[in-house]
Amino acid sequence: GGLSDMITRQLERQLQAFQQPGSTGGNTPSKATVQSIENTSTTGSTRKVGANTARPATPEAFIRQHQAAAKAAEDATGIPAHHILGQAALESGWGRRDIRMPDGSPSHNLFGIKATSSWKGKVAEVTTTEYIGGVPRKVTAKFRAYDSFEEAFKDHARLLTNSPRYSGTAAKAESPRAFAMGLQQGGYATDPAY
């Protein structure tokens, strides 16, 4: 009944979307997407999307692709790599929901980190859903953009260790539930069900 249970259920639904191409769930890939996944390169680890990026074809490929960066983030924060990978999977739909730059290239922002006034790097501006007073509203928001996924993991690690909002998150990361509760208590997302 807690936040970690909700995250687990959402991740399971997303995993099923990859495994059950014929289902009609909200996160289920289209028939064209499924065919694209089935026609992956010989490694089977990624599928080409657009001219500028490759997305993981499966949750397992997502984990393989980002495992080293998550481990480096674990070394920097003390937060277990699998917790960090779980959050990246949740935020990005296993790498399928990119925040795109105006030219269509990827922002590499797997964690949905906003670009506040203190951010001095690149920015992707997109329409997103924010909950204002508990009510979902479409808004235009600025998100941080990176040159690589590794930079995104490093910035996420800095955010969780340097921001006063998340000061207790690393210390509470002994379990997925505690980690999720730390994110929720810090106000990581405006969605009340996050």
mmCIF file with all atom_site columns, C-alpha atoms in Angstrom:
data_model
loop_
_atom_site.group_PDB
_atom_site.id
_atom_site.type_symbol
_atom_site.label_atom_id
_atom_site.label_alt_id
_atom_site.label_comp_id
_atom_site.label_asym_id
_atom_site.label_entity_id
_atom_site.label_seq_id
_atom_site.pdbx_PDB_ins_code
_atom_site.Cartn_x
_atom_site.Cartn_y
_atom_site.Cartn_z
_atom_site.occupancy
_atom_site.B_iso_or_equiv
_atom_site.pdbx_formal_charge
_atom_site.auth_seq_id
_atom_site.auth_comp_id
_atom_site.auth_asym_id
_atom_site.auth_atom_id
_atom_site.pdbx_PDB_model_num
ATOM 1   C CA . GLY A 1 1   ? 0.000  0.000  0.000   1.00 0.00 ? 1   GLY A CA 1
ATOM 2   C CA . GLY A 1 2   ? 2.997  2.367  0.167   1.00 0.00 ? 2   GLY A CA 1
ATOM 3   C CA . LEU A 1 3   ? 4.972  4.361  -2.357  1.00 0.00 ? 3   LEU A CA 1
ATOM 4   C CA . SER A 1 4   ? 7.447  1.577  -3.010  1.00 0.00 ? 4   SER A CA 1
ATOM 5   C CA . ASP A 1 5   ? 4.557  -0.775 -3.786  1.00 0.00 ? 5   ASP A CA 1
ATOM 6   C CA . MET A 1 6   ? 3.173  1.752  -6.274  1.00 0.00 ? 6   MET A CA 1
ATOM 7   C CA . ILE A 1 7   ? 6.556  2.163  -7.934  1.00 0.00 ? 7   ILE A CA 1
ATOM 8   C CA . THR A 1 8   ? 6.941  -1.600 -8.108  1.00 0.00 ? 8   THR A CA 1
ATOM 9   C CA . ARG A 1 9   ? 3.501  -1.978 -9.714  1.00 0.00 ? 9   ARG A CA 1
ATOM 10  C CA . GLN A 1 10  ? 4.261  0.761  -12.253 1.00 0.00 ? 10  GLN A CA 1
ATOM 11  C CA . LEU A 1 11  ? 7.605  -0.778 -13.157 1.00 0.00 ? 11  LEU A CA 1
ATOM 12  C CA . GLU A 1 12  ? 5.954  -4.180 -13.507 1.00 0.00 ? 12  GLU A CA 1
ATOM 13  C CA . ARG A 1 13  ? 3.330  -2.707 -15.860 1.00 0.00 ? 13  ARG A CA 1
ATOM 14  C CA . GLN A 1 14  ? 6.065  -1.101 -17.945 1.00 0.00 ? 14  GLN A CA 1
ATOM 15  C CA . LEU A 1 15  ? 7.956  -4.377 -18.071 1.00 0.00 ? 15  LEU A CA 1
ATOM 16  C CA . GLN A 1 16  ? 4.781  -6.162 -19.172 1.00 0.00 ? 16  GLN A CA 1
ATOM 17  C CA . ALA A 1 17  ? 4.371  -3.607 -21.963 1.00 0.00 ? 17  ALA A CA 1
ATOM 18  C CA . PHE A 1 18  ? 7.599  -4.918 -23.426 1.00 0.00 ? 18  PHE A CA 1
ATOM 19  C CA . GLN A 1 19  ? 6.631  -8.541 -22.895 1.00 0.00 ? 19  GLN A CA 1
ATOM 20  C CA . GLN A 1 20  ? 2.980  -8.366 -24.045 1.00 0.00 ? 20  GLN A CA 1
ATOM 21  C CA . PRO A 1 21  ? 2.902  -6.471 -27.345 1.00 0.00 ? 21  PRO A CA 1
ATOM 22  C CA . GLY A 1 22  ? -0.727 -7.372 -27.967 1.00 0.00 ? 22  GLY A CA 1
ATOM 23  C CA . SER A 1 23  ? -2.102 -5.851 -24.751 1.00 0.00 ? 23  SER A CA 1
ATOM 24  C CA . THR A 1 24  ? -3.905 -2.513 -24.741 1.00 0.00 ? 24  THR A CA 1
ATOM 25  C CA . GLY A 1 25  ? -2.464 -0.937 -21.597 1.00 0.00 ? 25  GLY A CA 1
ATOM 26  C CA . GLY A 1 26  ? -1.523 2.725  -21.596 1.00 0.00 ? 26  GLY A CA 1
ATOM 27  C CA . ASN A 1 27  ? 2.202  2.049  -21.710 1.00 0.00 ? 27  ASN A CA 1
ATOM 28  C CA . THR A 1 28  ? 2.031  -0.688 -24.331 1.00 0.00 ? 28  THR A CA 1
ATOM 29  C CA . PRO A 1 29  ? 4.151  0.006  -27.387 1.00 0.00 ? 29  PRO A CA 1
ATOM 30  C CA . SER A 1 30  ? 2.387  0.352  -30.713 1.00 0.00 ? 30  SER A CA 1
ATOM 31  C CA . LYS A 1 31  ? 2.572  -2.474 -33.267 1.00 0.00 ? 31  LYS A CA 1
ATOM 32  C CA . ALA A 1 32  ? 5.162  -0.445 -35.201 1.00 0.00 ? 32  ALA A CA 1
ATOM 33  C CA . THR A 1 33  ? 7.224  -0.022 -32.034 1.00 0.00 ? 33  THR A CA 1
ATOM 34  C CA . VAL A 1 34  ? 7.047  -3.722 -31.290 1.00 0.00 ? 34  VAL A CA 1
ATOM 35  C CA . GLN A 1 35  ? 8.180  -4.508 -34.832 1.00 0.00 ? 35  GLN A CA 1
ATOM 36  C CA . SER A 1 36  ? 11.004 -2.011 -34.413 1.00 0.00 ? 36  SER A CA 1
ATOM 37  C CA . ILE A 1 37  ? 12.014 -3.721 -31.172 1.00 0.00 ? 37  ILE A CA 1
ATOM 38  C CA . GLU A 1 38  ? 11.908 -7.122 -32.853 1.00 0.00 ? 38  GLU A CA 1
ATOM 39  C CA . ASN A 1 39  ? 14.084 -5.810 -35.682 1.00 0.00 ? 39  ASN A CA 1
ATOM 40  C CA . THR A 1 40  ? 16.899 -4.639 -33.415 1.00 0.00 ? 40  THR A CA 1
ATOM 41  C CA . SER A 1 41  ? 20.563 -4.917 -34.200 1.00 0.00 ? 41  SER A CA 1
ATOM 42  C CA . THR A 1 42  ? 22.276 -8.262 -33.744 1.00 0.00 ? 42  THR A CA 1
ATOM 43  C CA . THR A 1 43  ? 23.078 -7.402 -30.129 1.00 0.00 ? 43  THR A CA 1
ATOM 44  C CA . GLY A 1 44  ? 19.403 -6.866 -29.430 1.00 0.00 ? 44  GLY A CA 1
ATOM 45  C CA . SER A 1 45  ? 20.308 -4.206 -26.906 1.00 0.00 ? 45  SER A CA 1
ATOM 46  C CA . THR A 1 46  ? 19.010 -1.072 -28.611 1.00 0.00 ? 46  THR A CA 1
ATOM 47  C CA . ARG A 1 47  ? 16.669 0.100  -31.299 1.00 0.00 ? 47  ARG A CA 1
ATOM 48  C CA . LYS A 1 48  ? 17.299 3.171  -33.406 1.00 0.00 ? 48  LYS A CA 1
ATOM 49  C CA . VAL A 1 49  ? 14.930 6.093  -32.904 1.00 0.00 ? 49  VAL A CA 1
ATOM 50  C CA . GLY A 1 50  ? 15.475 9.088  -35.110 1.00 0.00 ? 50  GLY A CA 1
ATOM 51  C CA . ALA A 1 51  ? 18.885 10.009 -36.382 1.00 0.00 ? 51  ALA A CA 1
ATOM 52  C CA . ASN A 1 52  ? 20.453 11.020 -33.086 1.00 0.00 ? 52  ASN A CA 1
ATOM 53  C CA . THR A 1 53  ? 19.837 8.352  -30.459 1.00 0.00 ? 53  THR A CA 1
ATOM 54  C CA . ALA A 1 54  ? 19.405 4.694  -29.615 1.00 0.00 ? 54  ALA A CA 1
ATOM 55  C CA . ARG A 1 55  ? 16.888 3.581  -26.991 1.00 0.00 ? 55  ARG A CA 1
ATOM 56  C CA . PRO A 1 56  ? 16.980 0.327  -25.059 1.00 0.00 ? 56  PRO A CA 1
ATOM 57  C CA . ALA A 1 57  ? 14.811 -2.365 -26.609 1.00 0.00 ? 57  ALA A CA 1
ATOM 58  C CA . THR A 1 58  ? 14.087 -4.092 -23.290 1.00 0.00 ? 58  THR A CA 1
ATOM 59  C CA . PRO A 1 59  ? 14.294 -3.341 -19.580 1.00 0.00 ? 59  PRO A CA 1
ATOM 60  C CA . GLU A 1 60  ? 17.291 -5.667 -19.424 1.00 0.00 ? 60  GLU A CA 1
ATOM 61  C CA . ALA A 1 61  ? 19.044 -3.634 -22.136 1.00 0.00 ? 61  ALA A CA 1
ATOM 62  C CA . PHE A 1 62  ? 18.243 -0.444 -20.198 1.00 0.00 ? 62  PHE A CA 1
ATOM 63  C CA . ILE A 1 63  ? 19.870 -1.896 -17.092 1.00 0.00 ? 63  ILE A CA 1
ATOM 64  C CA . ARG A 1 64  ? 22.940 -3.087 -19.024 1.00 0.00 ? 64  ARG A CA 1
ATOM 65  C CA . GLN A 1 65  ? 23.264 0.291  -20.743 1.00 0.00 ? 65  GLN A CA 1
ATOM 66  C CA . HIS A 1 66  ? 23.207 2.289  -17.501 1.00 0.00 ? 66  HIS A CA 1
ATOM 67  C CA . GLN A 1 67  ? 24.606 -0.123 -14.915 1.00 0.00 ? 67  GLN A CA 1
ATOM 68  C CA . ALA A 1 68  ? 28.141 1.341  -14.858 1.00 0.00 ? 68  ALA A CA 1
ATOM 69  C CA . ALA A 1 69  ? 26.856 4.920  -14.476 1.00 0.00 ? 69  ALA A CA 1
ATOM 70  C CA . ALA A 1 70  ? 24.488 3.820  -11.704 1.00 0.00 ? 70  ALA A CA 1
ATOM 71  C CA . LYS A 1 71  ? 27.358 2.072  -9.911  1.00 0.00 ? 71  LYS A CA 1
ATOM 72  C CA . ALA A 1 72  ? 29.456 5.254  -10.139 1.00 0.00 ? 72  ALA A CA 1
ATOM 73  C CA . ALA A 1 73  ? 26.498 7.175  -8.668  1.00 0.00 ? 73  ALA A CA 1
ATOM 74  C CA . GLU A 1 74  ? 26.265 4.590  -5.882  1.00 0.00 ? 74  GLU A CA 1
ATOM 75  C CA . ASP A 1 75  ? 29.954 5.110  -5.112  1.00 0.00 ? 75  ASP A CA 1
ATOM 76  C CA . ALA A 1 76  ? 29.379 8.879  -4.935  1.00 0.00 ? 76  ALA A CA 1
ATOM 77  C CA . THR A 1 77  ? 26.167 8.825  -2.884  1.00 0.00 ? 77  THR A CA 1
ATOM 78  C CA . GLY A 1 78  ? 25.933 5.541  -1.008  1.00 0.00 ? 78  GLY A CA 1
ATOM 79  C CA . ILE A 1 79  ? 22.528 4.956  -2.625  1.00 0.00 ? 79  ILE A CA 1
ATOM 80  C CA . PRO A 1 80  ? 22.408 1.434  -4.090  1.00 0.00 ? 80  PRO A CA 1
ATOM 81  C CA . ALA A 1 81  ? 22.742 1.366  -7.876  1.00 0.00 ? 81  ALA A CA 1
ATOM 82  C CA . HIS A 1 82  ? 19.551 -0.670 -8.259  1.00 0.00 ? 82  HIS A CA 1
ATOM 83  C CA . HIS A 1 83  ? 17.556 2.073  -6.461  1.00 0.00 ? 83  HIS A CA 1
ATOM 84  C CA . ILE A 1 84  ? 19.016 4.675  -8.832  1.00 0.00 ? 84  ILE A CA 1
ATOM 85  C CA . LEU A 1 85  ? 18.307 2.498  -11.877 1.00 0.00 ? 85  LEU A CA 1
ATOM 86  C CA . GLY A 1 86  ? 14.751 1.973  -10.628 1.00 0.00 ? 86  GLY A CA 1
ATOM 87  C CA . GLN A 1 87  ? 14.159 5.692  -10.426 1.00 0.00 ? 87  GLN A CA 1
ATOM 88  C CA . ALA A 1 88  ? 15.668 6.248  -13.891 1.00 0.00 ? 88  ALA A CA 1
ATOM 89  C CA . ALA A 1 89  ? 13.413 3.489  -15.270 1.00 0.00 ? 89  ALA A CA 1
ATOM 90  C CA . LEU A 1 90  ? 10.351 4.994  -13.610 1.00 0.00 ? 90  LEU A CA 1
ATOM 91  C CA . GLU A 1 91  ? 11.107 8.540  -14.777 1.00 0.00 ? 91  GLU A CA 1
ATOM 92  C CA . SER A 1 92  ? 11.995 7.595  -18.346 1.00 0.00 ? 92  SER A CA 1
ATOM 93  C CA . GLY A 1 93  ? 9.741  4.594  -18.994 1.00 0.00 ? 93  GLY A CA 1
ATOM 94  C CA . TRP A 1 94  ? 12.806 2.351  -19.290 1.00 0.00 ? 94  TRP A CA 1
ATOM 95  C CA . GLY A 1 95  ? 14.421 4.918  -21.594 1.00 0.00 ? 95  GLY A CA 1
ATOM 96  C CA . ARG A 1 96  ? 11.443 5.102  -23.953 1.00 0.00 ? 96  ARG A CA 1
ATOM 97  C CA . ARG A 1 97  ? 10.202 8.564  -22.915 1.00 0.00 ? 97  ARG A CA 1
ATOM 98  C CA . ASP A 1 98  ? 12.913 11.013 -23.873 1.00 0.00 ? 98  ASP A CA 1
ATOM 99  C CA . ILE A 1 99  ? 12.905 14.665 -23.073 1.00 0.00 ? 99  ILE A CA 1
ATOM 100 C CA . ARG A 1 100 ? 13.912 16.013 -26.474 1.00 0.00 ? 100 ARG A CA 1
ATOM 101 C CA . MET A 1 101 ? 15.855 19.107 -27.474 1.00 0.00 ? 101 MET A CA 1
ATOM 102 C CA . PRO A 1 102 ? 14.262 21.516 -29.996 1.00 0.00 ? 102 PRO A CA 1
ATOM 103 C CA . ASP A 1 103 ? 16.201 19.840 -32.828 1.00 0.00 ? 103 ASP A CA 1
ATOM 104 C CA . GLY A 1 104 ? 14.884 16.405 -31.797 1.00 0.00 ? 104 GLY A CA 1
ATOM 105 C CA . SER A 1 105 ? 18.128 15.214 -30.237 1.00 0.00 ? 105 SER A CA 1
ATOM 106 C CA . PRO A 1 106 ? 18.041 13.597 -26.769 1.00 0.00 ? 106 PRO A CA 1
ATOM 107 C CA . SER A 1 107 ? 18.530 15.586 -23.595 1.00 0.00 ? 107 SER A CA 1
ATOM 108 C CA . HIS A 1 108 ? 19.842 12.427 -21.859 1.00 0.00 ? 108 HIS A CA 1
ATOM 109 C CA . ASN A 1 109 ? 17.758 13.483 -18.823 1.00 0.00 ? 109 ASN A CA 1
ATOM 110 C CA . LEU A 1 110 ? 16.654 10.109 -17.453 1.00 0.00 ? 110 LEU A CA 1
ATOM 111 C CA . PHE A 1 111 ? 15.574 11.575 -14.114 1.00 0.00 ? 111 PHE A CA 1
ATOM 112 C CA . GLY A 1 112 ? 13.238 14.403 -15.157 1.00 0.00 ? 112 GLY A CA 1
ATOM 113 C CA . ILE A 1 113 ? 15.387 17.008 -13.402 1.00 0.00 ? 113 ILE A CA 1
ATOM 114 C CA . LYS A 1 114 ? 14.105 20.531 -13.964 1.00 0.00 ? 114 LYS A CA 1
ATOM 115 C CA . ALA A 1 115 ? 16.363 23.395 -15.017 1.00 0.00 ? 115 ALA A CA 1
ATOM 116 C CA . THR A 1 116 ? 15.918 26.005 -12.290 1.00 0.00 ? 116 THR A CA 1
ATOM 117 C CA . SER A 1 117 ? 17.465 29.468 -12.412 1.00 0.00 ? 117 SER A CA 1
ATOM 118 C CA . SER A 1 118 ? 20.688 28.106 -10.864 1.00 0.00 ? 118 SER A CA 1
ATOM 119 C CA . TRP A 1 119 ? 21.217 25.672 -13.774 1.00 0.00 ? 119 TRP A CA 1
ATOM 120 C CA . LYS A 1 120 ? 23.898 26.956 -16.173 1.00 0.00 ? 120 LYS A CA 1
ATOM 121 C CA . GLY A 1 121 ? 23.855 24.086 -18.677 1.00 0.00 ? 121 GLY A CA 1
ATOM 122 C CA . LYS A 1 122 ? 21.766 23.230 -21.720 1.00 0.00 ? 122 LYS A CA 1
ATOM 123 C CA . VAL A 1 123 ? 17.975 23.229 -21.444 1.00 0.00 ? 123 VAL A CA 1
ATOM 124 C CA . ALA A 1 124 ? 15.131 21.345 -23.125 1.00 0.00 ? 124 ALA A CA 1
ATOM 125 C CA . GLU A 1 125 ? 11.753 23.057 -22.907 1.00 0.00 ? 125 GLU A CA 1
ATOM 126 C CA . VAL A 1 126 ? 8.760  20.734 -23.193 1.00 0.00 ? 126 VAL A CA 1
ATOM 127 C CA . THR A 1 127 ? 5.109  20.430 -22.285 1.00 0.00 ? 127 THR A CA 1
ATOM 128 C CA . THR A 1 128 ? 4.612  18.267 -19.221 1.00 0.00 ? 128 THR A CA 1
ATOM 129 C CA . THR A 1 129 ? 1.974  17.506 -16.606 1.00 0.00 ? 129 THR A CA 1
ATOM 130 C CA . GLU A 1 130 ? 2.418  19.172 -13.236 1.00 0.00 ? 130 GLU A CA 1
ATOM 131 C CA . TYR A 1 131 ? 0.106  18.823 -10.267 1.00 0.00 ? 131 TYR A CA 1
ATOM 132 C CA . ILE A 1 132 ? -0.873 22.215 -8.899  1.00 0.00 ? 132 ILE A CA 1
ATOM 133 C CA . GLY A 1 133 ? -2.973 21.965 -5.770  1.00 0.00 ? 133 GLY A CA 1
ATOM 134 C CA . GLY A 1 134 ? -3.423 18.272 -6.539  1.00 0.00 ? 134 GLY A CA 1
ATOM 135 C CA . VAL A 1 135 ? -4.887 18.996 -9.988  1.00 0.00 ? 135 VAL A CA 1
ATOM 136 C CA . PRO A 1 136 ? -3.006 17.875 -13.125 1.00 0.00 ? 136 PRO A CA 1
ATOM 137 C CA . ARG A 1 137 ? -2.244 20.702 -15.557 1.00 0.00 ? 137 ARG A CA 1
ATOM 138 C CA . LYS A 1 138 ? -0.277 20.843 -18.795 1.00 0.00 ? 138 LYS A CA 1
ATOM 139 C CA . VAL A 1 139 ? 2.563  23.357 -18.482 1.00 0.00 ? 139 VAL A CA 1
ATOM 140 C CA . THR A 1 140 ? 5.712  24.232 -20.377 1.00 0.00 ? 140 THR A CA 1
ATOM 141 C CA . ALA A 1 141 ? 8.762  23.480 -18.248 1.00 0.00 ? 141 ALA A CA 1
ATOM 142 C CA . LYS A 1 142 ? 12.515 23.631 -18.650 1.00 0.00 ? 142 LYS A CA 1
ATOM 143 C CA . PHE A 1 143 ? 14.524 20.480 -18.027 1.00 0.00 ? 143 PHE A CA 1
ATOM 144 C CA . ARG A 1 144 ? 18.256 20.003 -17.717 1.00 0.00 ? 144 ARG A CA 1
ATOM 145 C CA . ALA A 1 145 ? 20.032 18.592 -20.754 1.00 0.00 ? 145 ALA A CA 1
ATOM 146 C CA . TYR A 1 146 ? 23.296 16.670 -20.811 1.00 0.00 ? 146 TYR A CA 1
ATOM 147 C CA . ASP A 1 147 ? 25.816 15.521 -23.385 1.00 0.00 ? 147 ASP A CA 1
ATOM 148 C CA . SER A 1 148 ? 25.563 11.921 -22.154 1.00 0.00 ? 148 SER A CA 1
ATOM 149 C CA . PHE A 1 149 ? 23.585 9.624  -19.875 1.00 0.00 ? 149 PHE A CA 1
ATOM 150 C CA . GLU A 1 150 ? 26.649 9.386  -17.615 1.00 0.00 ? 150 GLU A CA 1
ATOM 151 C CA . GLU A 1 151 ? 26.434 13.157 -17.034 1.00 0.00 ? 151 GLU A CA 1
ATOM 152 C CA . ALA A 1 152 ? 22.774 12.729 -16.084 1.00 0.00 ? 152 ALA A CA 1
ATOM 153 C CA . PHE A 1 153 ? 23.667 10.098 -13.470 1.00 0.00 ? 153 PHE A CA 1
ATOM 154 C CA . LYS A 1 154 ? 26.423 12.331 -12.061 1.00 0.00 ? 154 LYS A CA 1
ATOM 155 C CA . ASP A 1 155 ? 24.100 15.332 -11.860 1.00 0.00 ? 155 ASP A CA 1
ATOM 156 C CA . HIS A 1 156 ? 21.381 13.224 -10.215 1.00 0.00 ? 156 HIS A CA 1
ATOM 157 C CA . ALA A 1 157 ? 23.948 12.061 -7.637  1.00 0.00 ? 157 ALA A CA 1
ATOM 158 C CA . ARG A 1 158 ? 24.957 15.693 -6.966  1.00 0.00 ? 158 ARG A CA 1
ATOM 159 C CA . LEU A 1 159 ? 21.321 16.715 -6.600  1.00 0.00 ? 159 LEU A CA 1
ATOM 160 C CA . LEU A 1 160 ? 20.573 13.993 -4.067  1.00 0.00 ? 160 LEU A CA 1
ATOM 161 C CA . THR A 1 161 ? 23.702 14.639 -2.017  1.00 0.00 ? 161 THR A CA 1
ATOM 162 C CA . ASN A 1 162 ? 23.972 18.450 -2.226  1.00 0.00 ? 162 ASN A CA 1
ATOM 163 C CA . SER A 1 163 ? 20.370 19.656 -2.132  1.00 0.00 ? 163 SER A CA 1
ATOM 164 C CA . PRO A 1 164 ? 18.956 20.308 1.343   1.00 0.00 ? 164 PRO A CA 1
ATOM 165 C CA . ARG A 1 165 ? 15.620 18.934 0.082   1.00 0.00 ? 165 ARG A CA 1
ATOM 166 C CA . TYR A 1 166 ? 17.122 15.453 -0.197  1.00 0.00 ? 166 TYR A CA 1
ATOM 167 C CA . SER A 1 167 ? 19.567 15.582 2.712   1.00 0.00 ? 167 SER A CA 1
ATOM 168 C CA . GLY A 1 168 ? 18.095 12.489 4.333   1.00 0.00 ? 168 GLY A CA 1
ATOM 169 C CA . THR A 1 169 ? 17.501 10.499 1.154   1.00 0.00 ? 169 THR A CA 1
ATOM 170 C CA . ALA A 1 170 ? 20.955 8.913  0.915   1.00 0.00 ? 170 ALA A CA 1
ATOM 171 C CA . ALA A 1 171 ? 20.958 8.062  4.608   1.00 0.00 ? 171 ALA A CA 1
ATOM 172 C CA . LYS A 1 172 ? 17.538 6.385  4.250   1.00 0.00 ? 172 LYS A CA 1
ATOM 173 C CA . ALA A 1 173 ? 18.391 4.421  1.104   1.00 0.00 ? 173 ALA A CA 1
ATOM 174 C CA . GLU A 1 174 ? 18.865 1.064  2.840   1.00 0.00 ? 174 GLU A CA 1
ATOM 175 C CA . SER A 1 175 ? 15.649 -0.162 1.214   1.00 0.00 ? 175 SER A CA 1
ATOM 176 C CA . PRO A 1 176 ? 13.755 0.760  -1.962  1.00 0.00 ? 176 PRO A CA 1
ATOM 177 C CA . ARG A 1 177 ? 10.827 1.908  0.193   1.00 0.00 ? 177 ARG A CA 1
ATOM 178 C CA . ALA A 1 178 ? 13.001 4.203  2.314   1.00 0.00 ? 178 ALA A CA 1
ATOM 179 C CA . PHE A 1 179 ? 14.650 5.633  -0.816  1.00 0.00 ? 179 PHE A CA 1
ATOM 180 C CA . ALA A 1 180 ? 11.256 6.259  -2.434  1.00 0.00 ? 180 ALA A CA 1
ATOM 181 C CA . MET A 1 181 ? 9.951  7.878  0.761   1.00 0.00 ? 181 MET A CA 1
ATOM 182 C CA . GLY A 1 182 ? 13.001 10.178 0.867   1.00 0.00 ? 182 GLY A CA 1
ATOM 183 C CA . LEU A 1 183 ? 12.304 11.290 -2.703  1.00 0.00 ? 183 LEU A CA 1
ATOM 184 C CA . GLN A 1 184 ? 8.627  11.806 -1.954  1.00 0.00 ? 184 GLN A CA 1
ATOM 185 C CA . GLN A 1 185 ? 9.314  13.753 1.258   1.00 0.00 ? 185 GLN A CA 1
ATOM 186 C CA . GLY A 1 186 ? 11.816 15.941 -0.605  1.00 0.00 ? 186 GLY A CA 1
ATOM 187 C CA . GLY A 1 187 ? 9.158  16.810 -3.184  1.00 0.00 ? 187 GLY A CA 1
ATOM 188 C CA . TYR A 1 188 ? 10.973 15.210 -6.126  1.00 0.00 ? 188 TYR A CA 1
ATOM 189 C CA . ALA A 1 189 ? 7.787  15.254 -8.230  1.00 0.00 ? 189 ALA A CA 1
ATOM 190 C CA . THR A 1 190 ? 4.536  17.220 -8.068  1.00 0.00 ? 190 THR A CA 1
ATOM 191 C CA . ASP A 1 191 ? 2.433  14.104 -8.726  1.00 0.00 ? 191 ASP A CA 1
ATOM 192 C CA . PRO A 1 192 ? 0.849  13.230 -5.354  1.00 0.00 ? 192 PRO A CA 1
ATOM 193 C CA . ALA A 1 193 ? 1.034  9.529  -6.294  1.00 0.00 ? 193 ALA A CA 1
ATOM 194 C CA . TYR A 1 194 ? 4.819  9.658  -6.929  1.00 0.00 ? 194 TYR A CA 1
#
